[in-house]
Coordinates of C-alpha atoms in Angstrom, one line a residue:
M6 CA -52.2 26.3 -40.1
K7 CA -51.7 27.7 -36.6
N8 CA -52.1 24.3 -35.1
V9 CA -49.4 22.9 -37.5
L10 CA -47.0 25.6 -36.5
K11 CA -47.7 25.1 -32.8
A12 CA -47.1 21.3 -33.1
K13 CA -43.7 22.0 -34.8
A14 CA -42.7 24.4 -32.1
I15 CA -43.5 21.9 -29.4
S16 CA -41.6 19.2 -31.2
R17 CA -38.5 21.5 -31.4
I18 CA -38.7 22.4 -27.7
A19 CA -38.9 18.7 -26.8
G20 CA -35.9 17.9 -28.9
I21 CA -33.8 20.7 -27.3
A22 CA -34.8 19.4 -23.8
V23 CA -33.6 15.9 -24.7
I24 CA -30.3 17.3 -25.9
M25 CA -29.8 19.4 -22.8
A26 CA -30.6 16.4 -20.5
V27 CA -27.9 14.3 -22.3
I28 CA -25.3 17.1 -21.9
A29 CA -26.2 17.5 -18.2
F30 CA -25.8 13.8 -17.6
A31 CA -22.4 13.7 -19.4
M32 CA -21.1 16.7 -17.4
A33 CA -22.3 15.1 -14.1
A34 CA -20.4 12.0 -14.9
C35 CA -17.2 13.9 -15.7
D36 CA -17.5 15.9 -12.5
D37 CA -17.5 12.8 -10.3
D38 CA -14.2 12.9 -8.4
N39 CA -14.0 9.2 -7.6
G40 CA -11.6 7.0 -9.5
P41 CA -9.4 7.7 -12.5
N42 CA -10.4 10.2 -15.1
G43 CA -12.5 12.0 -12.6
G44 CA -14.3 8.8 -11.7
Y45 CA -15.8 8.3 -15.1
N46 CA -16.0 4.7 -16.1
P47 CA -16.5 4.4 -19.8
N48 CA -17.8 0.9 -19.2
P49 CA -19.7 1.1 -15.9
G50 CA -20.7 -2.5 -15.9
S51 CA -17.1 -3.8 -16.1
N52 CA -15.1 -5.2 -13.2
V53 CA -12.1 -3.1 -12.0
P54 CA -9.5 -5.6 -10.6
V55 CA -7.4 -5.0 -7.6
T56 CA -3.7 -4.3 -8.4
G57 CA -2.2 -4.0 -4.9
V58 CA -2.6 -3.2 -1.2
T59 CA -0.5 -1.2 1.2
L60 CA -0.5 -0.7 5.0
N61 CA 0.0 2.6 6.8
Q62 CA 2.8 1.0 8.9
N63 CA 5.3 -1.8 8.2
S64 CA 6.4 -2.3 11.8
L65 CA 4.9 -1.8 15.2
T66 CA 6.3 -2.1 18.8
L67 CA 3.7 -2.6 21.5
S68 CA 3.6 -3.4 25.2
V69 CA 1.5 -6.4 26.3
G70 CA -2.1 -5.4 26.2
G71 CA -1.5 -2.4 24.0
P72 CA -3.7 -1.9 20.9
A73 CA -2.9 -0.4 17.5
T74 CA -4.9 -0.1 14.3
L75 CA -3.5 -0.8 10.9
A76 CA -5.2 0.8 7.8
A77 CA -5.1 -1.0 4.5
T78 CA -5.3 1.0 1.2
V79 CA -6.5 -1.1 -1.8
S80 CA -5.4 0.0 -5.3
P81 CA -6.8 1.3 -7.6
G82 CA -9.2 3.6 -5.8
N83 CA -12.1 2.5 -7.9
A84 CA -11.5 -1.2 -7.6
T85 CA -14.8 -3.1 -7.7
N86 CA -14.0 -5.4 -4.7
K87 CA -12.0 -3.8 -1.9
A88 CA -12.7 -6.5 0.7
V89 CA -9.7 -7.7 2.7
T90 CA -8.9 -10.2 5.4
W91 CA -6.5 -10.0 8.3
K92 CA -4.2 -12.7 9.7
S93 CA -1.6 -13.0 12.5
S94 CA 1.3 -15.4 12.1
N95 CA 1.2 -16.0 15.8
T96 CA -2.0 -15.2 17.7
S97 CA -0.3 -16.0 21.0
I98 CA 1.9 -13.0 20.5
A99 CA -0.4 -10.5 18.7
S100 CA -4.0 -10.9 17.4
V101 CA -5.8 -8.9 14.8
N102 CA -9.6 -8.5 14.2
N103 CA -11.5 -7.9 11.0
N104 CA -11.0 -4.1 11.2
G105 CA -7.2 -4.4 11.4
T106 CA -7.0 -3.7 15.1
V107 CA -3.9 -5.4 16.6
T108 CA -3.8 -6.4 20.2
A109 CA -0.5 -7.3 21.9
V110 CA -0.9 -10.6 23.8
A111 CA 2.6 -11.7 25.0
A112 CA 6.3 -10.7 24.5
G113 CA 7.6 -11.8 21.1
S114 CA 7.3 -11.1 17.4
A115 CA 4.5 -11.7 14.9
T116 CA 3.6 -10.6 11.4
I117 CA 0.2 -9.2 10.6
T118 CA -0.8 -9.8 6.9
V119 CA -3.7 -8.2 5.0
T120 CA -4.9 -10.0 1.9
T121 CA -7.3 -8.7 -0.8
A122 CA -10.3 -10.9 -1.7
D123 CA -9.7 -10.0 -5.3
G124 CA -6.4 -11.2 -6.6
G125 CA -4.9 -12.2 -3.2
K126 CA -2.6 -9.2 -3.0
T127 CA -0.8 -8.9 0.3
A128 CA 0.9 -6.4 2.6
A129 CA 2.5 -7.1 6.0
C130 CA 3.5 -5.4 9.2
S131 CA 6.1 -6.8 11.6
V132 CA 4.9 -6.5 15.3
T133 CA 7.2 -6.7 18.3
V134 CA 5.5 -7.1 21.7
T135 CA 7.5 -6.1 24.8
S136 CA 6.8 -7.5 28.3
G137 CA 4.0 -6.0 30.3
S138 CA 5.8 -6.6 33.5
G139 CA 7.9 -3.7 34.5
G140 CA 6.4 -1.5 31.9
N141 CA 7.8 -0.5 28.5
P142 CA 11.6 -1.4 28.4
N143 CA 12.1 1.7 26.3
P144 CA 10.2 4.2 28.5
G145 CA 11.5 7.2 26.5
G146 CA 10.4 5.7 23.2
V147 CA 12.5 3.7 20.8
P148 CA 16.1 4.9 21.1
T149 CA 17.8 5.8 17.9
F150 CA 21.6 5.5 17.2
T151 CA 23.9 6.3 14.4
N152 CA 26.8 4.0 15.5
V153 CA 27.2 0.6 17.0
A154 CA 29.2 1.7 20.1
D155 CA 26.4 4.0 21.3
M156 CA 23.8 1.3 20.8
I157 CA 25.8 -1.2 22.8
A158 CA 26.5 1.4 25.5
W159 CA 22.7 1.9 25.9
L160 CA 21.8 -1.8 25.8
K161 CA 24.3 -3.3 28.2
P162 CA 23.0 -1.6 31.4
Q163 CA 19.4 -2.7 30.6
P164 CA 18.0 -5.7 32.6
A165 CA 18.7 -9.0 30.9
R166 CA 15.2 -10.3 31.5
D167 CA 12.6 -11.8 29.2
V168 CA 12.2 -8.6 27.3
I169 CA 12.8 -7.6 23.7
Y170 CA 14.5 -4.2 23.3
T171 CA 13.6 -2.4 20.1
V172 CA 16.3 -0.1 18.9
K173 CA 16.7 2.0 15.7
L174 CA 20.1 2.0 14.1
N175 CA 20.7 4.4 11.2
V176 CA 24.0 3.5 9.4
S177 CA 25.5 3.4 6.0
S178 CA 27.4 0.2 6.6
L179 CA 27.0 -2.9 8.8
G180 CA 30.8 -3.0 9.3
G181 CA 31.4 -6.5 8.0
D182 CA 30.3 -9.9 9.0
S183 CA 29.4 -11.0 12.6
S184 CA 33.0 -12.0 13.3
T185 CA 34.3 -8.5 12.5
P186 CA 35.2 -6.4 15.6
G187 CA 32.9 -3.3 15.7
S188 CA 30.4 -4.7 13.3
V189 CA 26.6 -4.5 13.9
G190 CA 26.5 -8.3 13.8
Q191 CA 29.2 -8.9 16.3
A192 CA 27.3 -6.5 18.7
L193 CA 24.3 -8.9 18.7
T194 CA 26.1 -12.1 19.5
F195 CA 25.7 -13.8 22.9
W196 CA 29.3 -12.9 24.0
S197 CA 28.7 -9.2 23.4
I198 CA 25.4 -8.6 25.2
D199 CA 22.8 -10.4 27.3
Q200 CA 19.7 -8.5 25.9
N201 CA 17.4 -9.7 23.2
V202 CA 17.1 -7.1 20.4
N203 CA 14.6 -6.2 17.7
L204 CA 16.8 -4.2 15.3
D205 CA 15.1 -1.5 13.2
L206 CA 17.3 -0.6 10.3
S207 CA 14.6 1.3 8.3
G208 CA 16.5 4.5 8.5
S209 CA 19.8 3.0 7.3
T210 CA 21.1 3.5 3.7
I211 CA 22.7 0.1 3.3
T212 CA 22.1 -1.6 -0.1
S213 CA 22.7 -5.2 1.0
I214 CA 22.7 -7.4 4.0
G215 CA 26.2 -8.7 3.4
K216 CA 27.7 -12.2 3.6
N217 CA 27.3 -13.6 7.2
A218 CA 26.3 -10.1 8.4
F219 CA 24.2 -11.6 11.2
N220 CA 25.4 -15.1 11.2
S221 CA 24.9 -16.8 14.6
C222 CA 23.5 -13.6 16.2
E223 CA 21.6 -15.2 19.0
R224 CA 20.5 -11.9 20.5
L225 CA 18.8 -10.8 17.3
V226 CA 15.1 -11.7 17.5
G227 CA 13.7 -9.3 15.0
V228 CA 14.8 -7.1 12.2
T229 CA 13.3 -4.4 9.9
I230 CA 15.2 -4.4 6.6
P231 CA 15.3 -1.0 4.9
N232 CA 13.9 -0.4 1.5
S233 CA 17.3 0.5 0.2
V234 CA 18.5 -3.1 0.3
T235 CA 18.6 -5.0 -3.0
S236 CA 20.2 -8.3 -2.0
I237 CA 20.4 -10.5 1.1
E238 CA 23.7 -12.3 0.7
D239 CA 25.1 -15.8 1.6
G240 CA 24.5 -16.7 5.3
A241 CA 23.2 -13.2 6.1
F242 CA 20.9 -14.3 9.0
W243 CA 22.1 -17.9 9.3
N244 CA 21.4 -19.4 12.7
S245 CA 20.0 -16.1 14.2
N246 CA 17.0 -16.0 16.4
I247 CA 14.7 -13.9 14.3
T248 CA 11.0 -15.0 14.6
S249 CA 9.6 -13.1 11.6
V250 CA 10.9 -11.1 8.6
I251 CA 9.4 -8.9 5.9
I252 CA 11.7 -8.9 2.8
P253 CA 11.0 -5.5 1.2
N254 CA 10.1 -5.1 -2.5
S255 CA 13.5 -3.5 -3.2
V256 CA 15.2 -6.9 -2.7
R257 CA 15.9 -8.8 -5.9
S258 CA 17.9 -11.8 -4.6
I259 CA 18.0 -14.0 -1.5
E260 CA 21.3 -15.8 -1.7
D261 CA 22.5 -19.2 -0.4
N262 CA 21.9 -20.0 3.3
A263 CA 20.5 -16.5 3.9
F264 CA 18.0 -17.6 6.5
G265 CA 19.1 -21.2 7.1
Y266 CA 18.9 -22.7 10.6
C267 CA 16.7 -19.9 11.9
F268 CA 14.8 -22.3 14.1
N269 CA 12.5 -19.7 15.5
L270 CA 11.5 -18.2 12.2
A271 CA 7.7 -18.6 11.9
S272 CA 6.7 -16.0 9.3
V273 CA 8.3 -14.8 6.1
T274 CA 7.0 -12.3 3.6
I275 CA 8.9 -12.3 0.4
G276 CA 8.9 -9.1 -1.6
N277 CA 7.5 -8.8 -5.0
S278 CA 10.8 -8.0 -6.7
V279 CA 12.8 -11.1 -5.7
T280 CA 13.8 -13.1 -8.7
T281 CA 16.0 -15.9 -7.2
I282 CA 16.0 -17.8 -3.9
G283 CA 19.4 -19.4 -3.4
A284 CA 20.3 -22.9 -2.2
W285 CA 19.5 -23.8 1.4
A286 CA 18.1 -20.3 1.8
F287 CA 15.5 -21.3 4.4
H288 CA 16.8 -24.8 5.2
A289 CA 15.7 -26.3 8.6
D290 CA 13.4 -23.4 9.6
D291 CA 11.1 -25.8 11.4
K292 CA 8.6 -23.2 12.6
L293 CA 7.8 -21.9 9.1
T294 CA 4.7 -23.8 8.1
S295 CA 3.5 -21.7 5.1
V296 CA 5.1 -19.5 2.5
T297 CA 4.0 -17.5 -0.6
I298 CA 6.4 -17.4 -3.6
P299 CA 5.8 -14.2 -5.5
A300 CA 5.2 -14.1 -9.3
S301 CA 8.6 -12.3 -9.7
V302 CA 10.6 -15.4 -8.6
T303 CA 11.9 -17.3 -11.6
S304 CA 14.0 -19.9 -9.9
I305 CA 14.5 -21.5 -6.5
E306 CA 17.7 -23.4 -6.0
N307 CA 18.7 -26.7 -4.3
N308 CA 17.2 -27.4 -0.9
A309 CA 16.1 -23.8 -0.4
F310 CA 13.1 -25.1 1.6
Y311 CA 14.4 -28.5 2.7
H312 CA 14.0 -30.2 6.1
M313 CA 11.0 -28.0 7.1
K314 CA 7.5 -28.5 8.3
L315 CA 5.7 -26.7 5.5
S316 CA 2.0 -27.5 5.2
S317 CA 1.0 -24.8 2.7
V318 CA 2.9 -23.3 -0.2
T319 CA 1.4 -20.7 -2.6
F320 CA 3.0 -20.1 -6.0
L321 CA 1.9 -16.9 -7.8
R322 CA 3.8 -17.8 -11.0
A323 CA 3.1 -20.9 -13.1
D324 CA 6.6 -21.5 -14.4
T325 CA 9.1 -20.9 -11.5
T326 CA 12.0 -23.3 -12.0
L327 CA 12.4 -25.6 -9.0
N328 CA 15.9 -27.0 -8.9
N329 CA 15.3 -29.6 -6.2
A330 CA 14.1 -26.6 -4.2
F331 CA 12.0 -28.6 -1.7
G332 CA 14.5 -31.4 -1.3
G333 CA 12.9 -33.9 -3.6
S334 CA 9.4 -33.4 -2.1
N335 CA 6.4 -34.5 -4.1
L336 CA 5.3 -30.8 -4.0
E337 CA 7.6 -30.2 -7.0
T338 CA 5.8 -32.8 -9.1
A339 CA 2.4 -31.4 -8.1
Y340 CA 3.5 -27.9 -8.9
K341 CA 4.9 -28.8 -12.3
A342 CA 1.5 -30.5 -13.2
G343 CA -0.7 -27.8 -11.6
G344 CA 1.0 -24.5 -12.0
A345 CA 0.2 -21.4 -10.0
G346 CA -1.9 -21.8 -6.9
T347 CA -1.9 -22.9 -3.3
Y348 CA -0.8 -26.4 -2.4
T349 CA -1.5 -28.1 0.9
R350 CA 0.1 -31.2 2.4
S351 CA -1.6 -34.2 3.9
G352 CA 0.2 -37.1 5.4
D353 CA 4.0 -37.4 5.0
D354 CA 4.4 -35.9 1.6
T355 CA 1.1 -35.7 -0.4
W356 CA 0.5 -32.3 -1.9
T357 CA -2.9 -31.2 -3.4
K358 CA -3.7 -28.0 -5.2
R359 CA -6.6 -26.2 -3.6

């Protein structure tokens, strides 16, 4: 009888121990502070896809030889595959290594893009490199102005050499198109100043880049568009000398001729909220060889990407309407048959989906 009671007691103790172990395991899982819900993954064997990536900076100004390091943050925090790759739009201006370290090579502008291995999500940083000879043209740091007159008064005495002057302009209005006296655009035409300018508008509260705002602004070689802008209007940067541009996610429409005849434009990042790209929007931008069309874009209008040297086009949406968007190129036929994906050109006009 004693042996029976002893066996039952041992059995009960063992059962209690098992229950306590299960409770302890569950509490440990809930206490893990990594990921959503305290890091607890109800299905630990499942894949957590990447939903986006951001950079710690969206613009940089460096002197030749100067380094800077960009940091990428992949979302969500508990994504299964957080691997990214880095790319420069122009390695002769600025290079980037596998750790996001940017090195300024020569005066000019370039765009550094980070891309997630999972999902191909991207973020970009516009880099302006100033000449190493003579030191930093802005020795006191990037000058900041709240009106055009003060900006011009600072720029005009500067040496008109092969240097790009980065200036910040915080305004609530661009003052009209580039033919309007006193406007920001008119200040950046060749008859107003001799200096090349990278214009940082990130502190401005403008809601649109208006019609012809920077039309034929030969002295404008770079621009940072603020996140307050929702539209880039007809002819906004037509025939300007910008070399790269990041269109923020706040922008919903790129209108007709917005970036047409920008012969030096080599890199464009189109924000994820743009729904329409107007006719002739990027017409004749010969240095632009690749472009990604976000999933938000529902239509691209007549000749938006006509008379160009595109060799790679990525569509993130399967049913974007192409209204002769590529000037009758065979790319349109290939896309209608193949849907979302990256298309590369071989020969004169043969496009293949990778």
